[in-house]
Amino acid sequence: MYALRRRPPATRWICQLCSSRQTRLFSSTSPRREILPIHDLPPRIHPTYTKCADSKLVSMTWPSPPRNVMIVKKPGVDSVRDSLVAFAEHITTTYPGTSIILEPAVAQSVHHRLSRPVYTLPPPERPSPFPFTQSPYPRTPSSSPAASSSTSTTSSSASSHTHPSAHAHPAAPPPTSPYHTHTDLVATLGGDGTILHAASLFSTQRAVPPFLCFAMGTLGFLGEFKWAEHVAAYASVISAAAATDSCSGVRILQRNRLKAGVFGGRGTGGAQLTAHAMNEISLHRGREPHLTIFDVSIDGAFLTEAVADGLIVSTPTGSTAYSLSSGGSILHPSVRSLLLTPICPRSLSFRPLVLPEDAQITLRLSEKNRGREVEVSVDGRRWGGIGAGQEVRVWLEGVGIGEGERGGEGRAGGGIPCVKRGGGRDGDGWVGGLNGLLKFNYPFGEEE
């Protein structure tokens, strides 16, 4: 039999004191906080963009090296999580003074594996309807079209073909997230879906920080770099801070975004809410067994009554996504245009249309529609639903240099600036992506 030994009184007192004060013995420093609020970071650094004659891409330079880097990863993959840890360690070790921003759930899962603190959003004061972001600053929209459809609208003298930006305003100003004011650079580790998610975090921001994308997903058509290139790719972005000439910076492809507003129909009232999309906005029948019926107008002129499973309005970037699967054309991402593609139309003569960048597409759900509502999706995520008489107006967000939110010269306004590799005849890598990833015009029965 072993006798239990009682702790001496002094030892018991020290343990009780340690527990009550939550301090560490034999240490003069307080416990280290590994997850810090993003508000502690310095303000965002805005890069400068220059259109150069020798390239169809723009050149980006930094007034000073970026200090706050946000890393967005593909969820649920251990290898991608390990890559995030390695990338964060490389950045903070090689470039001292650089801070890492992570989404709250990611910060909780990896902070114990990092040697330096990470920054994230503070816990929400109230439950968030957007659990994926786990943020009090929701992705666009701030409410659902279904909820807005019950809201009464006041009559307006504005006609339905007037460009929405001239008279339509959302019910509330777009929310400003700390991501917008503290993120200098966004790095994505994953596939195209990860890039779309990262872009959605800045959907209400006109001046989006540059995106450095690593293809670690299933297809990775939008990802410019392989993971094995992460050291050199990040170094090339940082080197733009030391560029001696405005055209010697890192190459950037500005990808257009769509902007859409839900209206009460026939030009009544302003926009009930707005959304931004990098790929496409789709209206589809969802679980309803009946085909949808839309009145389609272009710049206020009636085009057709569309009877189909749904309709897709996509950007040139989104032309290789859902629109392509529905028979749409493939557009180069630098072609500023909109693409209207029907989903399984009843008429075989209803073909996809490519429209100019200043066109406005109005899709009004007809009273003839047999279903109660039609689902609206933004970049593959359900946005809500619209009822008969409501309409969705879609136009292309303007992209330009010197149009940034702060009005500075050379700051890009609109779109998603994506870092591209330099050199080579195919400067933007688009042709290589068509051949290598989409297997464009690949003959049947032949192996690589």
Short mmCIF file of C-alpha atoms in Angstrom, two decimals:
data_model
loop_
_atom_site.label_atom_id
_atom_site.label_comp_id
_atom_site.label_asym_id
_atom_site.label_seq_id
_atom_site.Cartn_x
_atom_site.Cartn_y
_atom_site.Cartn_z
CA MET A 1 0.00 0.00 0.00
CA TYR A 2 1.23 3.43 -0.93
CA ALA A 3 0.41 6.34 1.35
CA LEU A 4 -0.88 9.51 -0.29
CA ARG A 5 1.39 12.46 0.41
CA ARG A 6 -0.25 15.76 1.20
CA ARG A 7 1.15 18.95 -0.27
CA PRO A 8 2.86 21.27 2.19
CA PRO A 9 0.74 24.32 3.09
CA ALA A 10 3.07 26.68 1.22
CA THR A 11 2.77 24.65 -1.95
CA ARG A 12 -1.02 24.59 -1.72
CA TRP A 13 -1.05 28.39 -1.26
CA ILE A 14 1.21 29.00 -4.25
CA CYS A 15 -1.01 26.81 -6.44
CA GLN A 16 -4.15 28.59 -5.26
CA LEU A 17 -2.55 31.99 -5.90
CA CYS A 18 -1.37 30.92 -9.34
CA SER A 19 -4.84 29.67 -10.22
CA SER A 20 -6.67 32.73 -8.89
CA ARG A 21 -4.43 35.27 -10.66
CA GLN A 22 -4.02 33.19 -13.83
CA THR A 23 -0.29 33.97 -13.92
CA ARG A 24 2.74 31.86 -14.63
CA LEU A 25 5.32 31.14 -11.95
CA PHE A 26 9.00 32.00 -12.50
CA SER A 27 8.19 34.46 -15.28
CA SER A 28 8.07 38.25 -15.32
CA THR A 29 6.13 38.45 -18.63
CA SER A 30 2.41 38.13 -19.16
CA PRO A 31 0.99 35.21 -21.19
CA ARG A 32 1.42 35.79 -24.93
CA ARG A 33 -1.70 36.48 -26.94
CA GLU A 34 -1.57 34.52 -30.19
CA ILE A 35 -4.76 35.85 -31.79
CA LEU A 36 -5.03 39.64 -31.88
CA PRO A 37 -7.80 41.92 -33.20
CA ILE A 38 -7.36 43.21 -36.71
CA HIS A 39 -7.99 46.75 -35.47
CA ASP A 40 -4.50 46.74 -33.92
CA LEU A 41 -2.91 46.69 -37.38
CA PRO A 42 -1.76 49.82 -39.21
CA PRO A 43 -3.97 51.20 -42.01
CA ARG A 44 -3.91 49.67 -45.44
CA ILE A 45 -1.26 50.62 -48.00
CA HIS A 46 -2.72 51.35 -51.43
CA PRO A 47 -0.57 50.33 -54.42
CA THR A 48 -0.23 52.39 -57.58
CA TYR A 49 -1.28 51.05 -60.99
CA THR A 50 0.08 52.19 -64.32
CA LYS A 51 -1.07 51.34 -67.83
CA CYS A 52 2.04 50.70 -69.93
CA ALA A 53 2.28 50.63 -73.71
CA ASP A 54 4.30 47.41 -73.86
CA SER A 55 1.67 45.19 -72.22
CA LYS A 56 -2.10 44.70 -72.08
CA LEU A 57 -1.66 44.18 -68.34
CA VAL A 58 -1.13 47.02 -65.88
CA SER A 59 1.94 47.52 -63.73
CA MET A 60 1.64 47.69 -59.94
CA THR A 61 4.11 49.34 -57.57
CA TRP A 62 4.03 49.90 -53.81
CA PRO A 63 4.87 53.18 -52.05
CA SER A 64 6.26 50.92 -49.29
CA PRO A 65 6.32 47.14 -48.78
CA PRO A 66 2.97 45.63 -47.75
CA ARG A 67 2.63 45.10 -44.01
CA ASN A 68 -0.70 43.27 -43.65
CA VAL A 69 -1.16 40.08 -45.68
CA MET A 70 -4.43 38.16 -45.57
CA ILE A 71 -4.26 34.45 -46.36
CA VAL A 72 -7.47 32.66 -47.39
CA LYS A 73 -7.32 28.88 -47.68
CA LYS A 74 -9.45 26.08 -49.04
CA PRO A 75 -11.37 24.55 -46.12
CA GLY A 76 -11.15 20.96 -44.96
CA VAL A 77 -7.83 19.93 -46.56
CA ASP A 78 -4.94 19.15 -44.21
CA SER A 79 -2.25 19.66 -46.86
CA VAL A 80 -3.54 23.16 -47.60
CA ARG A 81 -3.55 23.95 -43.88
CA ASP A 82 0.07 22.82 -43.66
CA SER A 83 0.92 25.01 -46.64
CA LEU A 84 -0.73 28.01 -44.97
CA VAL A 85 1.40 27.50 -41.87
CA ALA A 86 4.57 27.22 -43.97
CA PHE A 87 3.65 30.29 -46.02
CA ALA A 88 2.85 32.39 -42.95
CA GLU A 89 6.11 31.36 -41.29
CA HIS A 90 8.07 32.21 -44.44
CA ILE A 91 6.49 35.66 -44.73
CA THR A 92 6.92 36.68 -41.10
CA THR A 93 10.47 35.28 -40.88
CA THR A 94 11.83 36.53 -44.21
CA TYR A 95 10.05 39.87 -44.14
CA PRO A 96 10.02 41.11 -40.52
CA GLY A 97 7.30 43.58 -39.71
CA THR A 98 4.72 41.74 -41.83
CA SER A 99 1.52 40.65 -40.09
CA ILE A 100 -0.77 37.78 -41.09
CA ILE A 101 -4.55 38.17 -41.24
CA LEU A 102 -6.74 35.06 -41.14
CA GLU A 103 -10.44 34.41 -41.00
CA PRO A 104 -11.63 33.69 -37.44
CA ALA A 105 -12.17 29.94 -37.82
CA VAL A 106 -8.81 29.49 -39.56
CA ALA A 107 -7.02 31.57 -36.92
CA GLN A 108 -8.45 29.35 -34.18
CA SER A 109 -7.29 26.19 -35.93
CA VAL A 110 -3.69 27.14 -36.78
CA HIS A 111 -2.55 29.88 -34.38
CA HIS A 112 -0.89 27.36 -32.04
CA ARG A 113 1.34 26.19 -34.90
CA LEU A 114 2.67 29.67 -35.69
CA SER A 115 5.60 31.37 -34.00
CA ARG A 116 4.04 34.84 -34.25
CA PRO A 117 0.57 36.18 -33.49
CA VAL A 118 -2.11 36.30 -36.17
CA TYR A 119 -4.83 38.89 -36.60
CA THR A 120 -8.50 38.37 -37.24
CA LEU A 121 -11.92 39.89 -36.76
CA PRO A 122 -13.17 40.25 -33.20
CA PRO A 123 -16.01 37.97 -32.09
CA PRO A 124 -19.40 39.22 -33.33
CA GLU A 125 -21.60 41.02 -30.85
CA ARG A 126 -24.59 39.11 -32.18
CA PRO A 127 -25.02 35.83 -34.10
CA SER A 128 -24.04 36.23 -37.73
CA PRO A 129 -26.22 34.90 -40.57
CA PHE A 130 -23.02 34.18 -42.50
CA PRO A 131 -21.28 31.34 -40.63
CA PHE A 132 -18.72 30.78 -43.38
CA THR A 133 -17.12 34.14 -42.71
CA GLN A 134 -17.97 34.08 -38.99
CA SER A 135 -17.98 37.84 -39.12
CA PRO A 136 -20.27 40.68 -38.04
CA TYR A 137 -19.52 42.22 -41.42
CA PRO A 138 -21.57 40.07 -43.82
CA ARG A 139 -20.83 39.42 -47.42
CA THR A 140 -22.98 41.20 -49.96
CA PRO A 141 -25.94 41.38 -49.74
CA SER A 142 -26.83 42.61 -46.27
CA SER A 143 -30.29 41.06 -46.57
CA SER A 144 -32.01 38.62 -48.88
CA PRO A 145 -34.18 39.50 -51.86
CA ALA A 146 -36.95 37.37 -50.41
CA ALA A 147 -36.99 39.50 -47.32
CA SER A 148 -36.86 42.65 -49.38
CA SER A 149 -39.71 41.58 -51.62
CA SER A 150 -42.18 42.13 -48.83
CA THR A 151 -41.00 45.69 -48.34
CA SER A 152 -43.28 48.31 -49.84
CA THR A 153 -41.71 50.58 -52.45
CA THR A 154 -42.56 54.14 -53.29
CA SER A 155 -43.30 55.34 -56.79
CA SER A 156 -40.50 57.02 -58.70
CA SER A 157 -40.36 58.96 -61.92
CA ALA A 158 -37.19 57.17 -63.00
CA SER A 159 -37.70 54.88 -65.97
CA SER A 160 -36.69 51.25 -65.95
CA HIS A 161 -34.00 51.74 -68.58
CA THR A 162 -32.08 54.37 -66.63
CA HIS A 163 -28.70 53.11 -65.46
CA PRO A 164 -29.11 52.06 -61.82
CA SER A 165 -26.04 53.94 -60.66
CA ALA A 166 -27.78 57.21 -61.46
CA HIS A 167 -30.77 56.77 -59.17
CA ALA A 168 -30.71 53.44 -57.34
CA HIS A 169 -29.35 53.16 -53.85
CA PRO A 170 -29.48 50.25 -51.41
CA ALA A 171 -31.62 50.60 -48.34
CA ALA A 172 -28.50 50.87 -46.17
CA PRO A 173 -24.94 51.98 -46.98
CA PRO A 174 -22.56 49.14 -47.83
CA PRO A 175 -20.89 47.78 -44.70
CA THR A 176 -17.20 48.52 -44.28
CA SER A 177 -15.25 45.58 -42.94
CA PRO A 178 -11.89 45.87 -41.16
CA TYR A 179 -10.64 43.64 -43.97
CA HIS A 180 -11.15 46.62 -46.28
CA THR A 181 -9.20 49.09 -44.19
CA HIS A 182 -6.31 46.89 -43.02
CA THR A 183 -5.51 44.39 -45.80
CA ASP A 184 -2.65 45.28 -48.16
CA LEU A 185 -2.46 41.97 -50.05
CA VAL A 186 -4.65 38.86 -50.31
CA ALA A 187 -3.07 35.43 -50.89
CA THR A 188 -5.35 32.48 -51.69
CA LEU A 189 -4.43 28.82 -51.26
CA GLY A 190 -7.00 26.67 -53.05
CA GLY A 191 -9.04 26.51 -56.21
CA ASP A 192 -11.32 28.91 -58.03
CA GLY A 193 -13.93 28.64 -55.28
CA THR A 194 -11.41 29.92 -52.75
CA ILE A 195 -10.69 32.93 -54.95
CA LEU A 196 -14.40 33.64 -55.30
CA HIS A 197 -14.84 33.45 -51.54
CA ALA A 198 -11.91 35.81 -50.95
CA ALA A 199 -13.33 38.23 -53.52
CA SER A 200 -16.70 38.14 -51.76
CA LEU A 201 -15.06 39.43 -48.57
CA PHE A 202 -14.37 42.66 -50.48
CA SER A 203 -17.62 42.73 -52.45
CA THR A 204 -18.71 46.13 -51.09
CA GLN A 205 -15.26 47.64 -51.59
CA ARG A 206 -14.46 49.46 -54.81
CA ALA A 207 -10.68 49.49 -54.31
CA VAL A 208 -9.89 45.79 -53.75
CA PRO A 209 -6.36 44.82 -52.63
CA PRO A 210 -4.28 42.78 -55.10
CA PHE A 211 -4.78 39.01 -55.16
CA LEU A 212 -1.88 36.52 -55.21
CA CYS A 213 -3.44 33.16 -56.11
CA PHE A 214 -1.92 29.70 -55.75
CA ALA A 215 -3.66 26.81 -57.51
CA MET A 216 -4.21 24.11 -54.89
CA GLY A 217 -7.74 23.05 -55.75
CA THR A 218 -9.46 20.73 -58.20
CA LEU A 219 -9.10 22.77 -61.40
CA GLY A 220 -7.41 26.04 -60.56
CA PHE A 221 -8.15 27.88 -63.79
CA LEU A 222 -7.92 31.27 -62.04
CA GLY A 223 -4.89 30.36 -59.94
CA GLU A 224 -1.77 31.83 -61.52
CA PHE A 225 0.99 30.15 -59.49
CA LYS A 226 1.73 26.66 -58.28
CA TRP A 227 2.46 26.12 -54.62
CA ALA A 228 6.09 25.27 -55.37
CA GLU A 229 6.50 28.86 -56.62
CA HIS A 230 5.25 30.55 -53.44
CA VAL A 231 8.65 31.89 -52.36
CA ALA A 232 9.48 33.44 -55.73
CA ALA A 233 5.92 34.65 -56.35
CA TYR A 234 5.72 36.51 -53.04
CA ALA A 235 9.19 37.96 -53.56
CA SER A 236 8.10 39.35 -56.94
CA VAL A 237 5.17 41.14 -55.30
CA ILE A 238 7.39 42.61 -52.59
CA SER A 239 9.96 43.70 -55.17
CA ALA A 240 7.37 46.08 -56.64
CA ALA A 241 8.07 48.35 -53.65
CA ALA A 242 11.62 48.86 -54.93
CA ALA A 243 10.68 49.44 -58.58
CA THR A 244 12.53 52.42 -60.02
CA ASP A 245 10.01 52.93 -62.82
CA SER A 246 6.23 52.79 -62.72
CA CYS A 247 6.21 50.27 -65.58
CA SER A 248 8.75 47.93 -63.97
CA GLY A 249 6.42 46.69 -61.25
CA VAL A 250 4.55 43.41 -61.01
CA ARG A 251 1.99 42.66 -63.74
CA ILE A 252 -1.69 42.84 -62.83
CA LEU A 253 -4.82 41.64 -64.62
CA GLN A 254 -7.88 43.59 -63.53
CA ARG A 255 -10.85 41.22 -63.59
CA ASN A 256 -14.24 42.87 -63.98
CA ARG A 257 -17.07 42.39 -61.53
CA LEU A 258 -20.81 42.46 -62.05
CA LYS A 259 -23.10 44.63 -60.00
CA ALA A 260 -26.76 43.74 -59.64
CA GLY A 261 -29.76 45.35 -58.00
CA VAL A 262 -33.16 43.92 -57.10
CA PHE A 263 -36.03 46.27 -57.93
CA GLY A 264 -39.76 46.20 -57.41
CA GLY A 265 -40.36 46.28 -61.14
CA ARG A 266 -41.31 48.81 -63.79
CA GLY A 267 -38.92 51.38 -62.35
CA THR A 268 -40.73 51.70 -59.01
CA GLY A 269 -38.47 52.80 -56.19
CA GLY A 270 -34.76 52.33 -55.79
CA ALA A 271 -32.77 49.17 -55.48
CA GLN A 272 -33.91 47.08 -52.54
CA LEU A 273 -30.38 45.68 -52.29
CA THR A 274 -27.27 45.19 -54.41
CA ALA A 275 -24.67 42.50 -54.95
CA HIS A 276 -21.28 42.10 -56.66
CA ALA A 277 -20.08 39.03 -58.53
CA MET A 278 -16.71 38.05 -59.93
CA ASN A 279 -18.04 35.15 -62.05
CA GLU A 280 -21.77 35.30 -62.62
CA ILE A 281 -25.24 36.05 -61.35
CA SER A 282 -27.73 33.31 -62.16
CA LEU A 283 -31.51 33.20 -61.88
CA HIS A 284 -32.87 29.67 -61.94
CA ARG A 285 -35.99 27.69 -61.06
CA GLY A 286 -34.34 25.88 -58.15
CA ARG A 287 -36.65 23.19 -56.76
CA GLU A 288 -39.63 24.35 -58.80
CA PRO A 289 -40.63 21.81 -61.49
CA HIS A 290 -41.73 24.48 -63.98
CA LEU A 291 -39.67 26.50 -66.41
CA THR A 292 -39.07 30.13 -65.53
CA ILE A 293 -40.48 32.96 -67.64
CA PHE A 294 -38.51 36.22 -67.82
CA ASP A 295 -39.01 39.45 -69.74
CA VAL A 296 -35.50 40.33 -70.90
CA SER A 297 -34.58 43.93 -71.76
CA ILE A 298 -31.30 45.46 -72.90
CA ASP A 299 -30.83 49.15 -72.06
CA GLY A 300 -34.58 49.47 -71.58
CA ALA A 301 -35.47 47.91 -74.95
CA PHE A 302 -37.50 44.70 -74.73
CA LEU A 303 -35.55 41.77 -76.18
CA THR A 304 -37.54 38.61 -75.61
CA GLU A 305 -39.66 36.53 -73.29
CA ALA A 306 -37.27 33.86 -72.10
CA VAL A 307 -38.68 30.46 -71.16
CA ALA A 308 -35.91 28.34 -69.70
CA ASP A 309 -34.58 26.70 -66.57
CA GLY A 310 -32.90 30.03 -65.89
CA LEU A 311 -30.57 32.76 -67.12
CA ILE A 312 -26.92 33.55 -66.45
CA VAL A 313 -25.25 36.94 -66.65
CA SER A 314 -21.49 36.48 -66.43
CA THR A 315 -18.27 38.43 -66.63
CA PRO A 316 -15.50 37.48 -69.06
CA THR A 317 -13.81 35.76 -66.10
CA GLY A 318 -17.00 33.78 -65.47
CA SER A 319 -17.35 32.80 -69.12
CA THR A 320 -15.32 29.64 -68.40
CA ALA A 321 -17.53 28.64 -65.46
CA TYR A 322 -21.31 28.01 -65.27
CA SER A 323 -21.91 29.93 -68.50
CA LEU A 324 -19.53 27.67 -70.43
CA SER A 325 -21.32 24.57 -69.13
CA SER A 326 -24.58 26.08 -70.41
CA GLY A 327 -23.22 26.63 -73.91
CA GLY A 328 -21.91 30.16 -73.53
CA SER A 329 -18.96 31.64 -75.38
CA ILE A 330 -15.44 31.87 -73.96
CA LEU A 331 -14.25 35.45 -73.52
CA HIS A 332 -10.81 36.77 -72.72
CA PRO A 333 -10.83 38.35 -69.22
CA SER A 334 -9.53 41.67 -70.53
CA VAL A 335 -12.54 42.08 -72.88
CA ARG A 336 -14.90 44.38 -71.01
CA SER A 337 -18.31 42.92 -71.74
CA LEU A 338 -21.26 41.02 -70.33
CA LEU A 339 -22.43 37.59 -71.38
CA LEU A 340 -26.11 36.58 -71.27
CA THR A 341 -26.55 32.80 -71.41
CA PRO A 342 -29.82 30.83 -71.15
CA ILE A 343 -29.95 27.63 -69.08
CA CYS A 344 -31.72 24.88 -71.05
CA PRO A 345 -34.07 27.18 -73.01
CA ARG A 346 -37.28 25.88 -74.50
CA SER A 347 -36.47 27.51 -77.83
CA LEU A 348 -33.45 26.24 -79.75
CA SER A 349 -32.99 29.69 -81.32
CA PHE A 350 -32.27 31.35 -77.97
CA ARG A 351 -28.49 31.70 -78.18
CA PRO A 352 -25.94 33.34 -75.82
CA LEU A 353 -25.31 37.06 -76.31
CA VAL A 354 -22.15 39.11 -75.76
CA LEU A 355 -22.98 42.70 -74.84
CA PRO A 356 -20.84 45.84 -74.49
CA GLU A 357 -19.52 46.97 -71.15
CA ASP A 358 -21.99 49.85 -70.78
CA ALA A 359 -25.08 47.68 -71.36
CA GLN A 360 -27.65 47.13 -68.64
CA ILE A 361 -29.52 43.83 -68.58
CA THR A 362 -32.96 43.75 -66.94
CA LEU A 363 -34.47 40.37 -66.07
CA ARG A 364 -38.07 40.74 -64.90
CA LEU A 365 -39.92 37.70 -63.60
CA SER A 366 -43.13 37.53 -65.59
CA GLU A 367 -46.57 37.23 -64.01
CA LYS A 368 -46.94 34.18 -66.26
CA ASN A 369 -44.31 32.36 -64.22
CA ARG A 370 -45.94 29.32 -62.62
CA GLY A 371 -43.57 28.99 -59.67
CA ARG A 372 -43.83 31.14 -56.56
CA GLU A 373 -40.32 32.54 -56.84
CA VAL A 374 -37.05 32.15 -58.69
CA GLU A 375 -33.75 31.63 -56.91
CA VAL A 376 -30.92 34.11 -57.38
CA SER A 377 -27.31 32.94 -56.94
CA VAL A 378 -24.17 35.06 -56.81
CA ASP A 379 -20.95 33.25 -57.74
CA GLY A 380 -22.56 29.89 -56.99
CA ARG A 381 -24.02 30.85 -53.61
CA ARG A 382 -27.71 31.29 -53.06
CA TRP A 383 -28.56 34.95 -52.61
CA GLY A 384 -32.32 34.67 -52.18
CA GLY A 385 -35.40 34.66 -54.35
CA ILE A 386 -37.53 37.10 -56.34
CA GLY A 387 -41.26 36.96 -57.00
CA ALA A 388 -43.41 37.78 -59.99
CA GLY A 389 -43.11 41.44 -60.98
CA GLN A 390 -39.70 41.90 -59.44
CA GLU A 391 -36.66 42.40 -61.62
CA VAL A 392 -32.91 42.08 -61.38
CA ARG A 393 -30.81 44.67 -63.22
CA VAL A 394 -27.22 43.75 -63.96
CA TRP A 395 -24.41 45.90 -65.28
CA LEU A 396 -20.61 45.80 -65.38
CA GLU A 397 -18.74 47.60 -62.66
CA GLY A 398 -16.40 50.17 -64.13
CA VAL A 399 -12.67 49.53 -63.91
CA GLY A 400 -10.14 52.29 -64.26
CA ILE A 401 -6.93 53.80 -62.96
CA GLY A 402 -7.21 56.93 -60.89
CA GLU A 403 -10.78 56.09 -59.86
CA GLY A 404 -9.96 54.60 -56.46
CA GLU A 405 -12.12 55.18 -53.46
CA ARG A 406 -9.71 57.78 -52.12
CA GLY A 407 -9.34 59.54 -55.43
CA GLY A 408 -5.55 59.20 -55.66
CA GLU A 409 -3.77 59.18 -58.98
CA GLY A 410 -2.89 55.73 -60.21
CA ARG A 411 -5.16 53.86 -57.81
CA ALA A 412 -7.39 51.27 -59.39
CA GLY A 413 -11.11 51.47 -58.84
CA GLY A 414 -13.36 48.49 -59.44
CA GLY A 415 -12.62 44.90 -60.33
CA ILE A 416 -10.28 42.35 -58.77
CA PRO A 417 -6.55 43.04 -59.42
CA CYS A 418 -4.82 39.66 -59.82
CA VAL A 419 -1.04 39.22 -59.83
CA LYS A 420 0.24 37.58 -63.01
CA ARG A 421 3.60 36.06 -63.77
CA GLY A 422 5.91 38.18 -65.90
CA GLY A 423 7.61 37.31 -69.16
CA GLY A 424 6.60 35.08 -72.04
CA ARG A 425 4.53 35.82 -75.11
CA ASP A 426 1.32 34.76 -73.39
CA GLY A 427 1.64 37.43 -70.74
CA ASP A 428 -1.59 36.68 -68.93
CA GLY A 429 -1.46 32.87 -69.18
CA TRP A 430 -4.97 32.66 -70.60
CA VAL A 431 -4.11 30.62 -73.70
CA GLY A 432 -2.06 28.19 -71.63
CA GLY A 433 -4.99 27.74 -69.26
CA LEU A 434 -7.35 26.94 -72.13
CA ASN A 435 -5.03 24.30 -73.49
CA GLY A 436 -3.64 22.82 -70.29
CA LEU A 437 -6.69 22.94 -67.99
CA LEU A 438 -9.80 23.15 -70.15
CA LYS A 439 -8.31 20.95 -72.92
CA PHE A 440 -9.60 23.33 -75.58
CA ASN A 441 -10.42 21.44 -78.82
CA TYR A 442 -8.74 18.36 -77.41
CA PRO A 443 -9.19 15.44 -79.83
CA PHE A 444 -11.13 12.43 -78.63
CA GLY A 445 -9.30 9.14 -78.15
CA GLU A 446 -5.80 10.63 -77.91
CA GLU A 447 -3.67 10.51 -74.79
CA GLU A 448 -1.37 13.27 -73.65
#
